[in-house]
């Protein structure tokens, strides 16, 4: 169970998403005071709640749809910066700072591609001369205009001469 949780957590921007959710909850919680205070605050509390909810949704999308991490990270940073002006200094500056850090972590996260265990541990059994012979034979069998694989030499296409005569294939 612990190994499954660790694998799930490492396969997505977990800490950035957690920071975005916490920052969104903090920005949302400040204007959600008791009803008497909320009625006195008026319409000014609505942007705070909306920005906090957007940050929570972006943090959750970083967890459950990590391929949207670029969008989630940028929107989290933008909402956190906007909350600085529109929502009690962004949750008294704590929500803004945590939101910017969380959005940055979401945006910067890259998936780790596991190394193939067979290629890293396999010893090289071919000698350089054998490798060059095989690459030379594969290069001659390639179709004209085909892209050669890395490390191979492909035959260049015939270049017309300035006089309009095309060299014969047997000429160098």
PDB file of N, CA and C in Angstrom, residues 85-159:
ATOM      1  N   UNK A  85      -4.049  41.679  -4.526  1.00  0.00           N
ATOM      2  CA  UNK A  85      -4.739  42.958  -4.646  1.00  0.00           C
ATOM      3  C   UNK A  85      -6.212  42.831  -4.264  1.00  0.00           C
ATOM      4  N   UNK A  86      -6.837  41.730  -4.638  1.00  0.00           N
ATOM      5  CA  UNK A  86      -8.293  41.634  -4.527  1.00  0.00           C
ATOM      6  C   UNK A  86      -8.787  40.958  -3.251  1.00  0.00           C
ATOM      7  N   UNK A  87      -7.937  40.346  -2.480  1.00  0.00           N
ATOM      8  CA  UNK A  87      -8.422  39.539  -1.366  1.00  0.00           C
ATOM      9  C   UNK A  87      -7.570  39.725  -0.122  1.00  0.00           C
ATOM     10  N   UNK A  88      -7.777  40.785   0.614  1.00  0.00           N
ATOM     11  CA  UNK A  88      -7.117  40.987   1.898  1.00  0.00           C
ATOM     12  C   UNK A  88      -5.625  40.688   1.847  1.00  0.00           C
ATOM     13  N   UNK A  89      -4.949  41.284   0.913  1.00  0.00           N
ATOM     14  CA  UNK A  89      -3.516  41.046   0.694  1.00  0.00           C
ATOM     15  C   UNK A  89      -3.225  39.569   0.451  1.00  0.00           C
ATOM     16  N   UNK A  90      -4.094  38.913  -0.293  1.00  0.00           N
ATOM     17  CA  UNK A  90      -3.868  37.518  -0.654  1.00  0.00           C
ATOM     18  C   UNK A  90      -3.885  36.588   0.535  1.00  0.00           C
ATOM     19  N   UNK A  91      -4.839  36.734   1.396  1.00  0.00           N
ATOM     20  CA  UNK A  91      -4.881  35.909   2.595  1.00  0.00           C
ATOM     21  C   UNK A  91      -3.794  36.327   3.561  1.00  0.00           C
ATOM     22  N   UNK A  92      -3.666  37.628   3.746  1.00  0.00           N
ATOM     23  CA  UNK A  92      -2.641  38.228   4.610  1.00  0.00           C
ATOM     24  C   UNK A  92      -1.241  37.797   4.183  1.00  0.00           C
ATOM     25  N   UNK A  93      -0.990  37.783   2.902  1.00  0.00           N
ATOM     26  CA  UNK A  93       0.290  37.499   2.257  1.00  0.00           C
ATOM     27  C   UNK A  93       0.692  36.024   2.318  1.00  0.00           C
ATOM     28  N   UNK A  94       0.131  35.262   3.223  1.00  0.00           N
ATOM     29  CA  UNK A  94       0.496  33.843   3.337  1.00  0.00           C
ATOM     30  C   UNK A  94      -0.032  33.068   2.142  1.00  0.00           C
ATOM     31  N   UNK A  95      -1.286  33.291   1.778  1.00  0.00           N
ATOM     32  CA  UNK A  95      -1.885  32.572   0.652  1.00  0.00           C
ATOM     33  C   UNK A  95      -1.214  32.910  -0.668  1.00  0.00           C
ATOM     34  N   UNK A  96      -0.831  34.166  -0.842  1.00  0.00           N
ATOM     35  CA  UNK A  96      -0.165  34.563  -2.078  1.00  0.00           C
ATOM     36  C   UNK A  96       1.205  33.909  -2.199  1.00  0.00           C
ATOM     37  N   UNK A  97       1.977  33.929  -1.135  1.00  0.00           N
ATOM     38  CA  UNK A  97       3.322  33.338  -1.188  1.00  0.00           C
ATOM     39  C   UNK A  97       3.248  31.840  -1.416  1.00  0.00           C
ATOM     40  N   UNK A  98       2.380  31.152  -0.690  1.00  0.00           N
ATOM     41  CA  UNK A  98       2.240  29.699  -0.867  1.00  0.00           C
ATOM     42  C   UNK A  98       1.693  29.386  -2.256  1.00  0.00           C
ATOM     43  N   UNK A  99       0.762  30.206  -2.749  1.00  0.00           N
ATOM     44  CA  UNK A  99       0.202  29.985  -4.081  1.00  0.00           C
ATOM     45  C   UNK A  99       1.223  30.173  -5.187  1.00  0.00           C
ATOM     46  N   UNK A 100       2.062  31.200  -5.078  1.00  0.00           N
ATOM     47  CA  UNK A 100       3.098  31.410  -6.095  1.00  0.00           C
ATOM     48  C   UNK A 100       4.115  30.281  -6.061  1.00  0.00           C
ATOM     49  N   UNK A 101       4.514  29.856  -4.874  1.00  0.00           N
ATOM     50  CA  UNK A 101       5.456  28.733  -4.774  1.00  0.00           C
ATOM     51  C   UNK A 101       4.838  27.437  -5.306  1.00  0.00           C
ATOM     52  N   UNK A 102       3.582  27.183  -4.956  1.00  0.00           N
ATOM     53  CA  UNK A 102       2.911  25.973  -5.435  1.00  0.00           C
ATOM     54  C   UNK A 102       2.721  25.966  -6.942  1.00  0.00           C
ATOM     55  N   UNK A 103       2.292  27.103  -7.504  1.00  0.00           N
ATOM     56  CA  UNK A 103       2.139  27.193  -8.948  1.00  0.00           C
ATOM     57  C   UNK A 103       3.461  27.029  -9.674  1.00  0.00           C
ATOM     58  N   UNK A 104       4.522  27.569  -9.089  1.00  0.00           N
ATOM     59  CA  UNK A 104       5.845  27.413  -9.691  1.00  0.00           C
ATOM     60  C   UNK A 104       6.296  25.959  -9.660  1.00  0.00           C
ATOM     61  N   UNK A 105       6.025  25.279  -8.556  1.00  0.00           N
ATOM     62  CA  UNK A 105       6.390  23.854  -8.469  1.00  0.00           C
ATOM     63  C   UNK A 105       5.579  23.015  -9.442  1.00  0.00           C
ATOM     64  N   UNK A 106       4.312  23.353  -9.620  1.00  0.00           N
ATOM     65  CA  UNK A 106       3.486  22.620 -10.582  1.00  0.00           C
ATOM     66  C   UNK A 106       4.028  22.821 -11.993  1.00  0.00           C
ATOM     67  N   UNK A 107       4.330  24.067 -12.337  1.00  0.00           N
ATOM     68  CA  UNK A 107       4.812  24.374 -13.686  1.00  0.00           C
ATOM     69  C   UNK A 107       6.169  23.741 -13.961  1.00  0.00           C
ATOM     70  N   UNK A 108       7.035  23.711 -12.964  1.00  0.00           N
ATOM     71  CA  UNK A 108       8.399  23.225 -13.166  1.00  0.00           C
ATOM     72  C   UNK A 108       8.514  21.707 -13.116  1.00  0.00           C
ATOM     73  N   UNK A 109       7.501  21.006 -12.645  1.00  0.00           N
ATOM     74  CA  UNK A 109       7.601  19.554 -12.486  1.00  0.00           C
ATOM     75  C   UNK A 109       7.684  18.865 -13.848  1.00  0.00           C
ATOM     76  N   UNK A 110       8.566  17.878 -13.954  1.00  0.00           N
ATOM     77  CA  UNK A 110       8.714  17.079 -15.166  1.00  0.00           C
ATOM     78  C   UNK A 110       8.556  15.607 -14.801  1.00  0.00           C
ATOM     79  N   UNK A 111       7.842  14.835 -15.608  1.00  0.00           N
ATOM     80  CA  UNK A 111       7.727  13.410 -15.305  1.00  0.00           C
ATOM     81  C   UNK A 111       9.069  12.718 -15.475  1.00  0.00           C
ATOM     82  N   UNK A 112       9.334  11.761 -14.615  1.00  0.00           N
ATOM     83  CA  UNK A 112      10.576  11.007 -14.671  1.00  0.00           C
ATOM     84  C   UNK A 112      10.347   9.797 -15.555  1.00  0.00           C
ATOM     85  N   UNK A 113      11.170   9.665 -16.584  1.00  0.00           N
ATOM     86  CA  UNK A 113      11.079   8.512 -17.474  1.00  0.00           C
ATOM     87  C   UNK A 113      11.978   7.430 -16.894  1.00  0.00           C
ATOM     88  N   UNK A 114      11.415   6.270 -16.524  1.00  0.00           N
ATOM     89  CA  UNK A 114      12.254   5.228 -15.937  1.00  0.00           C
ATOM     90  C   UNK A 114      13.224   4.676 -16.975  1.00  0.00           C
ATOM     91  N   UNK A 115      14.442   4.451 -16.544  1.00  0.00           N
ATOM     92  CA  UNK A 115      15.456   3.887 -17.431  1.00  0.00           C
ATOM     93  C   UNK A 115      15.149   2.418 -17.673  1.00  0.00           C
ATOM     94  N   UNK A 116      15.357   1.976 -18.899  1.00  0.00           N
ATOM     95  CA  UNK A 116      15.126   0.587 -19.241  1.00  0.00           C
ATOM     96  C   UNK A 116      16.240  -0.248 -18.618  1.00  0.00           C
ATOM     97  N   UNK A 117      15.914  -1.174 -17.714  1.00  0.00           N
ATOM     98  CA  UNK A 117      16.969  -1.911 -17.027  1.00  0.00           C
ATOM     99  C   UNK A 117      17.774  -2.814 -17.962  1.00  0.00           C
ATOM    100  N   UNK A 118      17.210  -3.224 -19.080  1.00  0.00           N
ATOM    101  CA  UNK A 118      17.919  -4.117 -19.995  1.00  0.00           C
ATOM    102  C   UNK A 118      19.008  -3.408 -20.766  1.00  0.00           C
ATOM    103  N   UNK A 119      18.815  -2.139 -21.107  1.00  0.00           N
ATOM    104  CA  UNK A 119      19.818  -1.440 -21.912  1.00  0.00           C
ATOM    105  C   UNK A 119      20.958  -0.921 -21.059  1.00  0.00           C
ATOM    106  N   UNK A 120      20.695  -0.570 -19.826  1.00  0.00           N
ATOM    107  CA  UNK A 120      21.757  -0.018 -18.992  1.00  0.00           C
ATOM    108  C   UNK A 120      22.733  -1.096 -18.547  1.00  0.00           C
ATOM    109  N   UNK A 121      22.253  -2.311 -18.299  1.00  0.00           N
ATOM    110  CA  UNK A 121      23.107  -3.364 -17.775  1.00  0.00           C
ATOM    111  C   UNK A 121      23.688  -4.252 -18.869  1.00  0.00           C
ATOM    112  N   UNK A 122      23.213  -4.139 -20.103  1.00  0.00           N
ATOM    113  CA  UNK A 122      23.686  -5.017 -21.170  1.00  0.00           C
ATOM    114  C   UNK A 122      25.078  -4.582 -21.619  1.00  0.00           C
ATOM    115  N   UNK A 123      26.042  -5.517 -21.633  1.00  0.00           N
ATOM    116  CA  UNK A 123      27.374  -5.157 -22.092  1.00  0.00           C
ATOM    117  C   UNK A 123      27.395  -5.031 -23.606  1.00  0.00           C
ATOM    118  N   UNK A 124      28.291  -4.220 -24.098  1.00  0.00           N
ATOM    119  CA  UNK A 124      28.423  -4.030 -25.541  1.00  0.00           C
ATOM    120  C   UNK A 124      29.150  -5.233 -26.119  1.00  0.00           C
ATOM    121  N   UNK A 125      28.484  -6.017 -26.984  1.00  0.00           N
ATOM    122  CA  UNK A 125      29.094  -7.216 -27.548  1.00  0.00           C
ATOM    123  C   UNK A 125      29.638  -6.983 -28.942  1.00  0.00           C
ATOM    124  N   UNK A 126      29.274  -5.889 -29.572  1.00  0.00           N
ATOM    125  CA  UNK A 126      29.763  -5.631 -30.923  1.00  0.00           C
ATOM    126  C   UNK A 126      31.000  -4.757 -30.855  1.00  0.00           C
ATOM    127  N   UNK A 127      31.904  -5.011 -31.734  1.00  0.00           N
ATOM    128  CA  UNK A 127      33.107  -4.192 -31.812  1.00  0.00           C
ATOM    129  C   UNK A 127      32.824  -2.997 -32.703  1.00  0.00           C
ATOM    130  N   UNK A 128      33.626  -1.955 -32.612  1.00  0.00           N
ATOM    131  CA  UNK A 128      33.371  -0.784 -33.458  1.00  0.00           C
ATOM    132  C   UNK A 128      33.448  -1.092 -34.946  1.00  0.00           C
ATOM    133  N   UNK A 129      34.330  -2.005 -35.352  1.00  0.00           N
ATOM    134  CA  UNK A 129      34.430  -2.316 -36.776  1.00  0.00           C
ATOM    135  C   UNK A 129      33.196  -3.059 -37.260  1.00  0.00           C
ATOM    136  N   UNK A 130      32.641  -3.936 -36.415  1.00  0.00           N
ATOM    137  CA  UNK A 130      31.420  -4.653 -36.791  1.00  0.00           C
ATOM    138  C   UNK A 130      30.245  -3.687 -36.872  1.00  0.00           C
ATOM    139  N   UNK A 131      30.218  -2.721 -35.966  1.00  0.00           N
ATOM    140  CA  UNK A 131      29.134  -1.743 -35.987  1.00  0.00           C
ATOM    141  C   UNK A 131      29.216  -0.882 -37.234  1.00  0.00           C
ATOM    142  N   UNK A 132      30.432  -0.521 -37.660  1.00  0.00           N
ATOM    143  CA  UNK A 132      30.548   0.313 -38.852  1.00  0.00           C
ATOM    144  C   UNK A 132      30.189  -0.480 -40.106  1.00  0.00           C
ATOM    145  N   UNK A 133      30.494  -1.811 -40.123  1.00  0.00           N
ATOM    146  CA  UNK A 133      30.116  -2.615 -41.283  1.00  0.00           C
ATOM    147  C   UNK A 133      28.605  -2.738 -41.388  1.00  0.00           C
ATOM    148  N   UNK A 134      27.926  -2.927 -40.263  1.00  0.00           N
ATOM    149  CA  UNK A 134      26.474  -3.050 -40.326  1.00  0.00           C
ATOM    150  C   UNK A 134      25.837  -1.727 -40.687  1.00  0.00           C
ATOM    151  N   UNK A 135      26.391  -0.611 -40.207  1.00  0.00           N
ATOM    152  CA  UNK A 135      25.787   0.676 -40.553  1.00  0.00           C
ATOM    153  C   UNK A 135      26.019   0.994 -42.027  1.00  0.00           C
ATOM    154  N   UNK A 136      27.143   0.559 -42.581  1.00  0.00           N
ATOM    155  CA  UNK A 136      27.393   0.809 -43.995  1.00  0.00           C
ATOM    156  C   UNK A 136      26.457  -0.004 -44.868  1.00  0.00           C
ATOM    157  N   UNK A 137      26.163  -1.236 -44.462  1.00  0.00           N
ATOM    158  CA  UNK A 137      25.251  -2.046 -45.261  1.00  0.00           C
ATOM    159  C   UNK A 137      23.831  -1.529 -45.151  1.00  0.00           C
ATOM    160  N   UNK A 138      23.425  -1.039 -43.990  1.00  0.00           N
ATOM    161  CA  UNK A 138      22.066  -0.511 -43.873  1.00  0.00           C
ATOM    162  C   UNK A 138      21.934   0.810 -44.606  1.00  0.00           C
ATOM    163  N   UNK A 139      23.022   1.562 -44.694  1.00  0.00           N
ATOM    164  CA  UNK A 139      22.933   2.846 -45.389  1.00  0.00           C
ATOM    165  C   UNK A 139      22.783   2.650 -46.887  1.00  0.00           C
ATOM    166  N   UNK A 140      23.380   1.600 -47.453  1.00  0.00           N
ATOM    167  CA  UNK A 140      23.261   1.399 -48.889  1.00  0.00           C
ATOM    168  C   UNK A 140      21.901   0.849 -49.267  1.00  0.00           C
ATOM    169  N   UNK A 141      21.207   0.214 -48.335  1.00  0.00           N
ATOM    170  CA  UNK A 141      19.900  -0.344 -48.657  1.00  0.00           C
ATOM    171  C   UNK A 141      18.775   0.640 -48.385  1.00  0.00           C
ATOM    172  N   UNK A 142      19.085   1.816 -47.895  1.00  0.00           N
ATOM    173  CA  UNK A 142      18.042   2.796 -47.598  1.00  0.00           C
ATOM    174  C   UNK A 142      17.478   3.366 -48.898  1.00  0.00           C
ATOM    175  N   UNK A 143      16.219   3.723 -48.851  1.00  0.00           N
ATOM    176  CA  UNK A 143      15.556   4.292 -50.017  1.00  0.00           C
ATOM    177  C   UNK A 143      16.081   5.697 -50.276  1.00  0.00           C
ATOM    178  N   UNK A 144      16.080   6.130 -51.530  1.00  0.00           N
ATOM    179  CA  UNK A 144      16.540   7.489 -51.831  1.00  0.00           C
ATOM    180  C   UNK A 144      15.652   8.519 -51.142  1.00  0.00           C
ATOM    181  N   UNK A 145      16.266   9.491 -50.537  1.00  0.00           N
ATOM    182  CA  UNK A 145      15.514  10.538 -49.851  1.00  0.00           C
ATOM    183  C   UNK A 145      15.131  10.166 -48.428  1.00  0.00           C
ATOM    184  N   UNK A 146      15.437   8.941 -47.989  1.00  0.00           N
ATOM    185  CA  UNK A 146      15.094   8.528 -46.634  1.00  0.00           C
ATOM    186  C   UNK A 146      16.105   9.113 -45.663  1.00  0.00           C
ATOM    187  N   UNK A 147      15.663   9.358 -44.439  1.00  0.00           N
ATOM    188  CA  UNK A 147      16.536   9.911 -43.420  1.00  0.00           C
ATOM    189  C   UNK A 147      17.313   8.769 -42.788  1.00  0.00           C
ATOM    190  N   UNK A 148      18.617   8.916 -42.712  1.00  0.00           N
ATOM    191  CA  UNK A 148      19.460   7.877 -42.137  1.00  0.00           C
ATOM    192  C   UNK A 148      19.346   7.909 -40.621  1.00  0.00           C
ATOM    193  N   UNK A 149      19.529   6.759 -39.996  1.00  0.00           N
ATOM    194  CA  UNK A 149      19.513   6.680 -38.550  1.00  0.00           C
ATOM    195  C   UNK A 149      20.776   7.336 -38.015  1.00  0.00           C
ATOM    196  N   UNK A 150      20.752   7.770 -36.766  1.00  0.00           N
ATOM    197  CA  UNK A 150      21.947   8.396 -36.201  1.00  0.00           C
ATOM    198  C   UNK A 150      23.124   7.422 -36.226  1.00  0.00           C
ATOM    199  N   UNK A 151      24.255   7.895 -36.620  1.00  0.00           N
ATOM    200  CA  UNK A 151      25.452   7.071 -36.653  1.00  0.00           C
ATOM    201  C   UNK A 151      25.654   6.362 -37.971  1.00  0.00           C
ATOM    202  N   UNK A 152      24.751   6.513 -38.930  1.00  0.00           N
ATOM    203  CA  UNK A 152      24.912   5.878 -40.232  1.00  0.00           C
ATOM    204  C   UNK A 152      25.184   6.941 -41.285  1.00  0.00           C
ATOM    205  N   UNK A 153      25.711   6.483 -42.396  1.00  0.00           N
ATOM    206  CA  UNK A 153      26.003   7.393 -43.500  1.00  0.00           C
ATOM    207  C   UNK A 153      25.099   7.009 -44.654  1.00  0.00           C
ATOM    208  N   UNK A 154      24.268   7.923 -45.064  1.00  0.00           N
ATOM    209  CA  UNK A 154      23.356   7.657 -46.176  1.00  0.00           C
ATOM    210  C   UNK A 154      23.981   8.170 -47.461  1.00  0.00           C
ATOM    211  N   UNK A 155      23.623   7.552 -48.572  1.00  0.00           N
ATOM    212  CA  UNK A 155      24.109   8.008 -49.869  1.00  0.00           C
ATOM    213  C   UNK A 155      23.391   9.302 -50.221  1.00  0.00           C
ATOM    214  N   UNK A 156      24.136  10.363 -50.549  1.00  0.00           N
ATOM    215  CA  UNK A 156      23.467  11.608 -50.906  1.00  0.00           C
ATOM    216  C   UNK A 156      22.808  11.476 -52.272  1.00  0.00           C
ATOM    217  N   UNK A 157      21.734  12.214 -52.513  1.00  0.00           N
ATOM    218  CA  UNK A 157      21.085  12.144 -53.820  1.00  0.00           C
ATOM    219  C   UNK A 157      21.982  12.769 -54.889  1.00  0.00           C
ATOM    220  N   UNK A 158      21.758  12.342 -56.093  1.00  0.00           N
ATOM    221  CA  UNK A 158      22.558  12.850 -57.201  1.00  0.00           C
ATOM    222  C   UNK A 158      22.265  14.327 -57.407  1.00  0.00           C
ATOM    223  N   UNK A 159      23.311  15.128 -57.536  1.00  0.00           N
ATOM    224  CA  UNK A 159      23.179  16.567 -57.710  1.00  0.00           C
ATOM    225  C   UNK A 159      23.415  16.880 -59.186  1.00  0.00           C
TER     226      UNK A 159
END
